[in-house]
Coordinates of C-alpha atoms in Angstrom, one line a residue:
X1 CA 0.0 0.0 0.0
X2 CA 3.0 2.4 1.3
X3 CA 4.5 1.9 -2.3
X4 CA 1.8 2.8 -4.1
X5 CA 1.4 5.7 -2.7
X6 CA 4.7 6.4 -2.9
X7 CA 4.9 5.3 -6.6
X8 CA 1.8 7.8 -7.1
X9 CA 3.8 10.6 -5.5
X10 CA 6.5 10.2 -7.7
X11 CA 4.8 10.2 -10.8
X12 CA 2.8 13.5 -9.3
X13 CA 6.1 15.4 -8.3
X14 CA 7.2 14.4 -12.0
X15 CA 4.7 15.7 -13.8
X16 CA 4.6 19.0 -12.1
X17 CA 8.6 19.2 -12.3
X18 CA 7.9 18.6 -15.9
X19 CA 5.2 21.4 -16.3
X20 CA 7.3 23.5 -14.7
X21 CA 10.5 22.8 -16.9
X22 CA 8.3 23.8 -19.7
X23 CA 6.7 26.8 -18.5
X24 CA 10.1 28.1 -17.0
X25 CA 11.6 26.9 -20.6
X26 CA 8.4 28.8 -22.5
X27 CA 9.1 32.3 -20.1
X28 CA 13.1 31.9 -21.6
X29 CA 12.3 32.2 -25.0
X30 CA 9.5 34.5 -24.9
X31 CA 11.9 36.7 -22.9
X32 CA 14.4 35.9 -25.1
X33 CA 12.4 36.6 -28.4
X34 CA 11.1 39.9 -26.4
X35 CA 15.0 40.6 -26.0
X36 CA 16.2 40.3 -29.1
X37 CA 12.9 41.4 -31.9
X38 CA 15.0 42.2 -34.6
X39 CA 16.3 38.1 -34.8
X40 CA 16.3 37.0 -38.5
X41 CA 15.7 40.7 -40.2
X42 CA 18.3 42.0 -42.3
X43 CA 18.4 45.4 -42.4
X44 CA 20.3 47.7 -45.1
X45 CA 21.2 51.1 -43.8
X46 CA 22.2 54.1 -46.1
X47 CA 24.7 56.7 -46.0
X48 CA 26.3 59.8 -47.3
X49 CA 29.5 59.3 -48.9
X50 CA 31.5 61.6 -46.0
X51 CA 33.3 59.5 -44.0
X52 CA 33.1 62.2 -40.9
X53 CA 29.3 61.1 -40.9
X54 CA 29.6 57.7 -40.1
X55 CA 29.7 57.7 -36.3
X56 CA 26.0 58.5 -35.7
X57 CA 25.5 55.8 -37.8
X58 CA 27.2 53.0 -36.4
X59 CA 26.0 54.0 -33.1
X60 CA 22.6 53.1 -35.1
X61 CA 23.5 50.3 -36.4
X62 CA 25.2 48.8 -32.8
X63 CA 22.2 49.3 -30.9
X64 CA 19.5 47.8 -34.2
X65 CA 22.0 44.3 -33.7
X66 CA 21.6 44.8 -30.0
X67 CA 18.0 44.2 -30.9
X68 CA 18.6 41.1 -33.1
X69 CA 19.2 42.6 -36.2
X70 CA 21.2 41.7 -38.7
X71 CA 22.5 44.6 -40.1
X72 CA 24.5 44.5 -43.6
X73 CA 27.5 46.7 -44.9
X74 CA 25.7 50.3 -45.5
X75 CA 25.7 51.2 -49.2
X76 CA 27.3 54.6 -49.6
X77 CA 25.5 57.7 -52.4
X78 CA 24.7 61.4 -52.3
X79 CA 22.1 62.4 -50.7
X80 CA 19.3 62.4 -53.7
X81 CA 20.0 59.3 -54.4
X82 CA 20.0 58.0 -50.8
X83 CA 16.1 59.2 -50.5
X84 CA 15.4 57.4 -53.8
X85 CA 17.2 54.1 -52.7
X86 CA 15.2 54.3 -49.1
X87 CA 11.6 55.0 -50.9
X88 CA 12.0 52.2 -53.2
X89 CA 13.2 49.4 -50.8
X90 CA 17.0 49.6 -51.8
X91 CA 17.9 50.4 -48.4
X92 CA 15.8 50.3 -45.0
X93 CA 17.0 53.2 -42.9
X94 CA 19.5 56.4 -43.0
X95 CA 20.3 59.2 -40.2
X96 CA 21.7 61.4 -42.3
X97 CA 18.9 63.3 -43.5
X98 CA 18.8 67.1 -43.4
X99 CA 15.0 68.3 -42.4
X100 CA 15.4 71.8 -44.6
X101 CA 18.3 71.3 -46.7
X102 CA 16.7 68.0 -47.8
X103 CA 12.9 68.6 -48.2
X104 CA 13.3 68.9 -51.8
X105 CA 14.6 65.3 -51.8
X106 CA 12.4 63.7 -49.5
X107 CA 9.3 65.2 -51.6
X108 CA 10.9 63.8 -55.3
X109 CA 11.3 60.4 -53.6
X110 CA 7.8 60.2 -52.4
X111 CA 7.5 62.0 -48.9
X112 CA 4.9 60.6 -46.6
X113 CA 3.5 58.1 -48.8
X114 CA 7.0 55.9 -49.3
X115 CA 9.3 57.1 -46.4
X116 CA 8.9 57.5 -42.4
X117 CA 11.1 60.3 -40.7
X118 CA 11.2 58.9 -37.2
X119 CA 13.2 61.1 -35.0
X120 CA 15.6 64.0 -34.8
X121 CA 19.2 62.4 -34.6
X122 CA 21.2 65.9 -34.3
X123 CA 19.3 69.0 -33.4
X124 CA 20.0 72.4 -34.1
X125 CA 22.3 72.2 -37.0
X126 CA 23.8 74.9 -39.0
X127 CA 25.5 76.2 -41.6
X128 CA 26.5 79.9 -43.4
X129 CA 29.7 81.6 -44.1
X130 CA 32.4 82.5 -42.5
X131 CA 35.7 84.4 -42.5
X132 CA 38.8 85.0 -40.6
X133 CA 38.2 87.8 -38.0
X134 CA 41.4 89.5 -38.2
X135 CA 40.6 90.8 -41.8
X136 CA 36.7 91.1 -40.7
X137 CA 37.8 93.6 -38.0
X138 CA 40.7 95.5 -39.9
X139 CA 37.8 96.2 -42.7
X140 CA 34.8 96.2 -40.9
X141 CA 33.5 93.3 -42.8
X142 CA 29.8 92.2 -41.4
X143 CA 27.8 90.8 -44.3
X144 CA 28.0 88.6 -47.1
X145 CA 27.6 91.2 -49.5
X146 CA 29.8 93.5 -48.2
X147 CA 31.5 91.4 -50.8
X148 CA 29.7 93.3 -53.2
X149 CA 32.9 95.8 -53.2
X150 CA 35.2 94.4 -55.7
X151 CA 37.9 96.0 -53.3
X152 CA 36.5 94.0 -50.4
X153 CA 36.7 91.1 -52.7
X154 CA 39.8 90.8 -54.0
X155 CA 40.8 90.1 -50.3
X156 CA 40.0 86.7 -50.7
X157 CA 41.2 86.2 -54.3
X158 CA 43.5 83.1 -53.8
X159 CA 44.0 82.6 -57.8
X160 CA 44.5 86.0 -58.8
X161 CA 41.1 86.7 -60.9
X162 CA 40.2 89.8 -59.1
X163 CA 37.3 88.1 -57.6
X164 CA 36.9 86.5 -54.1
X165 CA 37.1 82.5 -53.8
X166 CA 34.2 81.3 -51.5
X167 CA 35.3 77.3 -50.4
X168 CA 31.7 75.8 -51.3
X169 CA 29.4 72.6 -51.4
X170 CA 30.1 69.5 -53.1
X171 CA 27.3 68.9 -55.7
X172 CA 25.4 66.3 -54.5
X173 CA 25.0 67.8 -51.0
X174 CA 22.3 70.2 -51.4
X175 CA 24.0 73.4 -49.9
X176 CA 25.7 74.0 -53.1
X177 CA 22.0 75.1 -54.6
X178 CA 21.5 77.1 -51.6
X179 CA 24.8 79.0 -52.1
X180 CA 24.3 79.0 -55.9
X181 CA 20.9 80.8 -54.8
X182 CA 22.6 83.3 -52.9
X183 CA 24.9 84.4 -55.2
X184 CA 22.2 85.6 -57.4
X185 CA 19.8 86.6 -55.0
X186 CA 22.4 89.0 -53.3
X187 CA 23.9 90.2 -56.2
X188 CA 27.1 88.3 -55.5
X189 CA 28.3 86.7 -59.1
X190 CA 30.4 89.5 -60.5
X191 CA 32.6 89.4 -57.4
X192 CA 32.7 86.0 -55.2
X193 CA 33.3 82.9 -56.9
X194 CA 32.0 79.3 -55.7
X195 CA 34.4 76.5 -56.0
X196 CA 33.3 73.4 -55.3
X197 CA 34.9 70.0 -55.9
X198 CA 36.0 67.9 -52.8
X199 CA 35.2 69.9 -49.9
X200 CA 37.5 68.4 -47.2
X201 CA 40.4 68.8 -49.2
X202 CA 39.4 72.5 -50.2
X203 CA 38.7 73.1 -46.4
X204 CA 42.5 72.1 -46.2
X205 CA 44.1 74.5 -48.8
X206 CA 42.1 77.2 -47.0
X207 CA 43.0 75.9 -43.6
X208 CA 46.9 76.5 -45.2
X209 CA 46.0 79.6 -46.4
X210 CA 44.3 80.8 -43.0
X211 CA 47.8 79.4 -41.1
X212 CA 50.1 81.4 -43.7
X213 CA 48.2 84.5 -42.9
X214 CA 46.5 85.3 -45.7
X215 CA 42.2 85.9 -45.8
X216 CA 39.8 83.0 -46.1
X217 CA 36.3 82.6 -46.8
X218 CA 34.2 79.5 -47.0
X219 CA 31.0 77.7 -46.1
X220 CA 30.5 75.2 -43.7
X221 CA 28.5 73.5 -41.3
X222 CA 28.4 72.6 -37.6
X223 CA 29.0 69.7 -36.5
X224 CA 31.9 68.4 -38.3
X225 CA 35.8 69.0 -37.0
X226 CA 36.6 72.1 -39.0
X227 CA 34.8 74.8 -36.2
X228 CA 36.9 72.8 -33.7
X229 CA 40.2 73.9 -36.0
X230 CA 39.0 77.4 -37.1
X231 CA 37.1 78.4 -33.4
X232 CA 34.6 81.3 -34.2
X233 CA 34.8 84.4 -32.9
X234 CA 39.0 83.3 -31.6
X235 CA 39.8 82.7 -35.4
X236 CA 36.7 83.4 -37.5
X237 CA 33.0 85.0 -37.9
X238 CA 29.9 84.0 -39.2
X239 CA 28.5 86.8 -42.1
X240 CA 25.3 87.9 -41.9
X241 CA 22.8 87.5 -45.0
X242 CA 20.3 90.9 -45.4
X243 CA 17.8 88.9 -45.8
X244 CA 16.2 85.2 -45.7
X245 CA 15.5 83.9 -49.2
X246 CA 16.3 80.1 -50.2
X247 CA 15.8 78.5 -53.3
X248 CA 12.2 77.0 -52.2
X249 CA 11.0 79.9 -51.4
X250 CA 10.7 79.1 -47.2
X251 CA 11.5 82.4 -46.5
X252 CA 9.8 82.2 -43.3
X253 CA 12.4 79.4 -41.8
X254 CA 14.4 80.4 -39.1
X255 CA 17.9 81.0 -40.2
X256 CA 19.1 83.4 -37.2
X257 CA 22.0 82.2 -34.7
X258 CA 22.7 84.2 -31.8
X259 CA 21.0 87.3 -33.4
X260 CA 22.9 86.4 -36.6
X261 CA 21.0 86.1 -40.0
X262 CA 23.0 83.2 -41.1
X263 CA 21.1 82.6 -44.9
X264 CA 20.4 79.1 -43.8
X265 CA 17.5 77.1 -41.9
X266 CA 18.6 76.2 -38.6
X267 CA 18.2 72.4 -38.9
X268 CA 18.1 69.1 -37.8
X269 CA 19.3 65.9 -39.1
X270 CA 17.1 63.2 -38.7
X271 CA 16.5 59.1 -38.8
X272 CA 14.4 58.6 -42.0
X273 CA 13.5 54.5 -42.9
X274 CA 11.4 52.9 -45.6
X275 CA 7.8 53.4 -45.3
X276 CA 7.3 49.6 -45.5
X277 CA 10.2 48.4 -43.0
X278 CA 9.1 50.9 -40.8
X279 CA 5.8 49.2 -40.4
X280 CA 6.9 45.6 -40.1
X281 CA 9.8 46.6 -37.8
X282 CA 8.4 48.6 -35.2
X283 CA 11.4 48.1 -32.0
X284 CA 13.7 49.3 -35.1
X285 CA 11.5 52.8 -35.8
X286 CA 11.1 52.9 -32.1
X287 CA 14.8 53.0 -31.6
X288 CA 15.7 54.7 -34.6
X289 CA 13.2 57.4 -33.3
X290 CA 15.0 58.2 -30.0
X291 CA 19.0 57.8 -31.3
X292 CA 20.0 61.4 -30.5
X293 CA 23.8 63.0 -30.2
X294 CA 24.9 66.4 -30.0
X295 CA 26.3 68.4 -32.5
X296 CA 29.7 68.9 -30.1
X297 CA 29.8 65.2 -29.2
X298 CA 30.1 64.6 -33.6
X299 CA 32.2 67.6 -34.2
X300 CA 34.9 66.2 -31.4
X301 CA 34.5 63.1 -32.5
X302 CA 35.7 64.3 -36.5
X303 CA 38.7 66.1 -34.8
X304 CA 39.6 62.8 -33.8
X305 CA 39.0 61.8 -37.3
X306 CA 41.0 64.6 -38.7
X307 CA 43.8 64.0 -36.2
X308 CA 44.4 60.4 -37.8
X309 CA 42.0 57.9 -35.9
X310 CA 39.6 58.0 -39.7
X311 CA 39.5 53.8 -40.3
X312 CA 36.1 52.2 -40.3
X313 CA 37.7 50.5 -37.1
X314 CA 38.2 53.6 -35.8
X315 CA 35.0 55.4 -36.1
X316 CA 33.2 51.9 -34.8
X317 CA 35.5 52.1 -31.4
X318 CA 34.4 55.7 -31.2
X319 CA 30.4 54.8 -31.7
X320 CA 31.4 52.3 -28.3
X321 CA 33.2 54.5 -26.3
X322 CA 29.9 57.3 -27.0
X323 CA 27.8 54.5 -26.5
X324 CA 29.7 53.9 -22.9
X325 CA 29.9 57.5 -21.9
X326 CA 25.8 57.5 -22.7
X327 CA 24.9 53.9 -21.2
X328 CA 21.7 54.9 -19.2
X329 CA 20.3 56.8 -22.0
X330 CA 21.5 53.9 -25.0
X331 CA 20.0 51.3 -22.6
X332 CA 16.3 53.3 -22.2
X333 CA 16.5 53.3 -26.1
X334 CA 16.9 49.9 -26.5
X335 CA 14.1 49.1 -23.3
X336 CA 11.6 51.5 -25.4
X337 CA 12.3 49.5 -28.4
X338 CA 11.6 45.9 -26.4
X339 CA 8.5 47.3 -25.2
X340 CA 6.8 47.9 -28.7
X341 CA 4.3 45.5 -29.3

């Protein structure tokens, strides 16, 4: 009788060790599966051809594979061409996308209908001219068409033509149709001329130029390396524009920094995916939505780039070391992302 019972006991205590070796197995890999959401999804990201943009992007892509994701070698374009390949499937998600600079873009590829702008990834962005403030303050040199003044001009003639040499925008980019606008719209074509070609190594002749003593002007944009090399207001100015006019007629963006009409929509860059992977991939537009670095943290970390540490290797080990020195905020991310149902 005694073993009976006992025998029953046993095959009791069995069954609910069994049940709960599968329950406790069933709780793993739904935790597991609620963990990782991304598992099995390859995902294409898209960038700009500049190199010193590729750290907000692999802090992107480090947190999507935290997720599960299996995320493939970015394919590389301009920036037209980049809104094209995210609206027809080509590639799933970029965060190099301009708000202002690139509305154009985004509307020609679609807009609404074919793409998703999920977040702002860098607020507060800008861009305008500059030039050195010792020959600003000698001549009392304010506004961009003070360069009106064929004597104010020739200044900045580096070749000798009797006309000032403005370092522009790479075609392709976008600002070069702003500043192409400008020089019309303020009267500037007789006396400033645009040269454009590889930016980062005509922001190095005029870098040369600056160190030699001699006057420079140029566009440029913050963040990037080059307002950590030529500091504003210790080594150069912004110009003022007299007016706001851009070439799609938003006249009524805000262009003004620090009182200064600077020509250009203060902007932000933002996270922009493919309508259709945005959709199916919600923890990805969920974290894609809330990646966000400051312009200072990218422009120190393309002074590192321009000091020598510029391999893919590098710029990864610099995402990781951002990613450390932001852990509590990286880690909300990704539990926001986890929690999308």
């Amino acid at each position: 009788m005694m073993q009976s019972r006992l025998k029953e006991l046993s095959k009791t205590i069995f069954k609910l060790t069994a049940a709960a070796s599968i329950t406790a197995l069933t709780m793993t890999s739904t935790a597991s599966a609620e963990a990782m959401p991304g598992k099995g999804v390859e995902v294409t990201p898209i960038f700009p051809t500049i190199a010193e943009e590729r750290f907000r992007g692999e802090i992107a892509i480090a947190g999507l594979e935290a997720l599960g994701y299996e995320v493939e070698e970015p394919k590389e374009t301009e920036y037209a061409t980049m809104m094209l390949a995210l609206s027809y499937g080509d590639a799933d998600f970029s965060v190099h996308a301009w708000e202002e600079l690139h509305k154009t873009f985004y509307k020609k590829a679609g807009g609404d209908e074919t793409l998703v702008k999920a977040g702002d990834v860098i607020p507060g962005v800008l861009q305008g001219y500059l030039i050195d403030k010792k020959t600003a303050d000698k001549h009392n040199i304010t506004k961009l068409t003070d360069l009106k003044k064929p004597e104010i001009a020739r200044l900045f003639d580096a070749d000798n033509d009797g006309k000032a040499d403005l370092t522009g925008c790479n075609p392709g980019w976008g600002c070069e149709l702003v500043i192409d606008h400008h020089m019309k719209a303020y009267g500037l074509e007789d006396t400033v001329s645009h040269n454009r070609g590889s930016y980062f190594a005509l922001m190095a002749d005029t870098i040369t130029r600056y160190k030699e003593g001699q006057s420079i002007l140029y566009y440029t944009w913050v963040p990037q390396w080059i307002a950590g090399v030529l500091v504003e207001n210790k080594d150069v100015v912004w110009l003022e524009v007299p007016h706001t006019d851009l070439p799609d007629g938003n006249n009524d963006a805000n262009t003004s920094f620090n009182g200064k009409n600077l020509g250009f929509a203060v902007d932000q860059i933002q996270s922009v995916l493919n309508k259709e992977f945005a959709e199916e991939n919600p923890a990805a537009t969920k974290f894609l939505s809330l990646v966000q670095i400051s312009a200072s943290d990218e422009s120190a970390q393309n002074l590192k780039m321009q000091n020598g540490e510029k391999s893919v290797k590098d710029i990864k080990r610099h995402a990781q070391e951002w990613i450390a020195a932001h852990q509590e905020s990286y880690d909300s991310w990704l539990a926001a992302a986890r929690a999308v149902k």
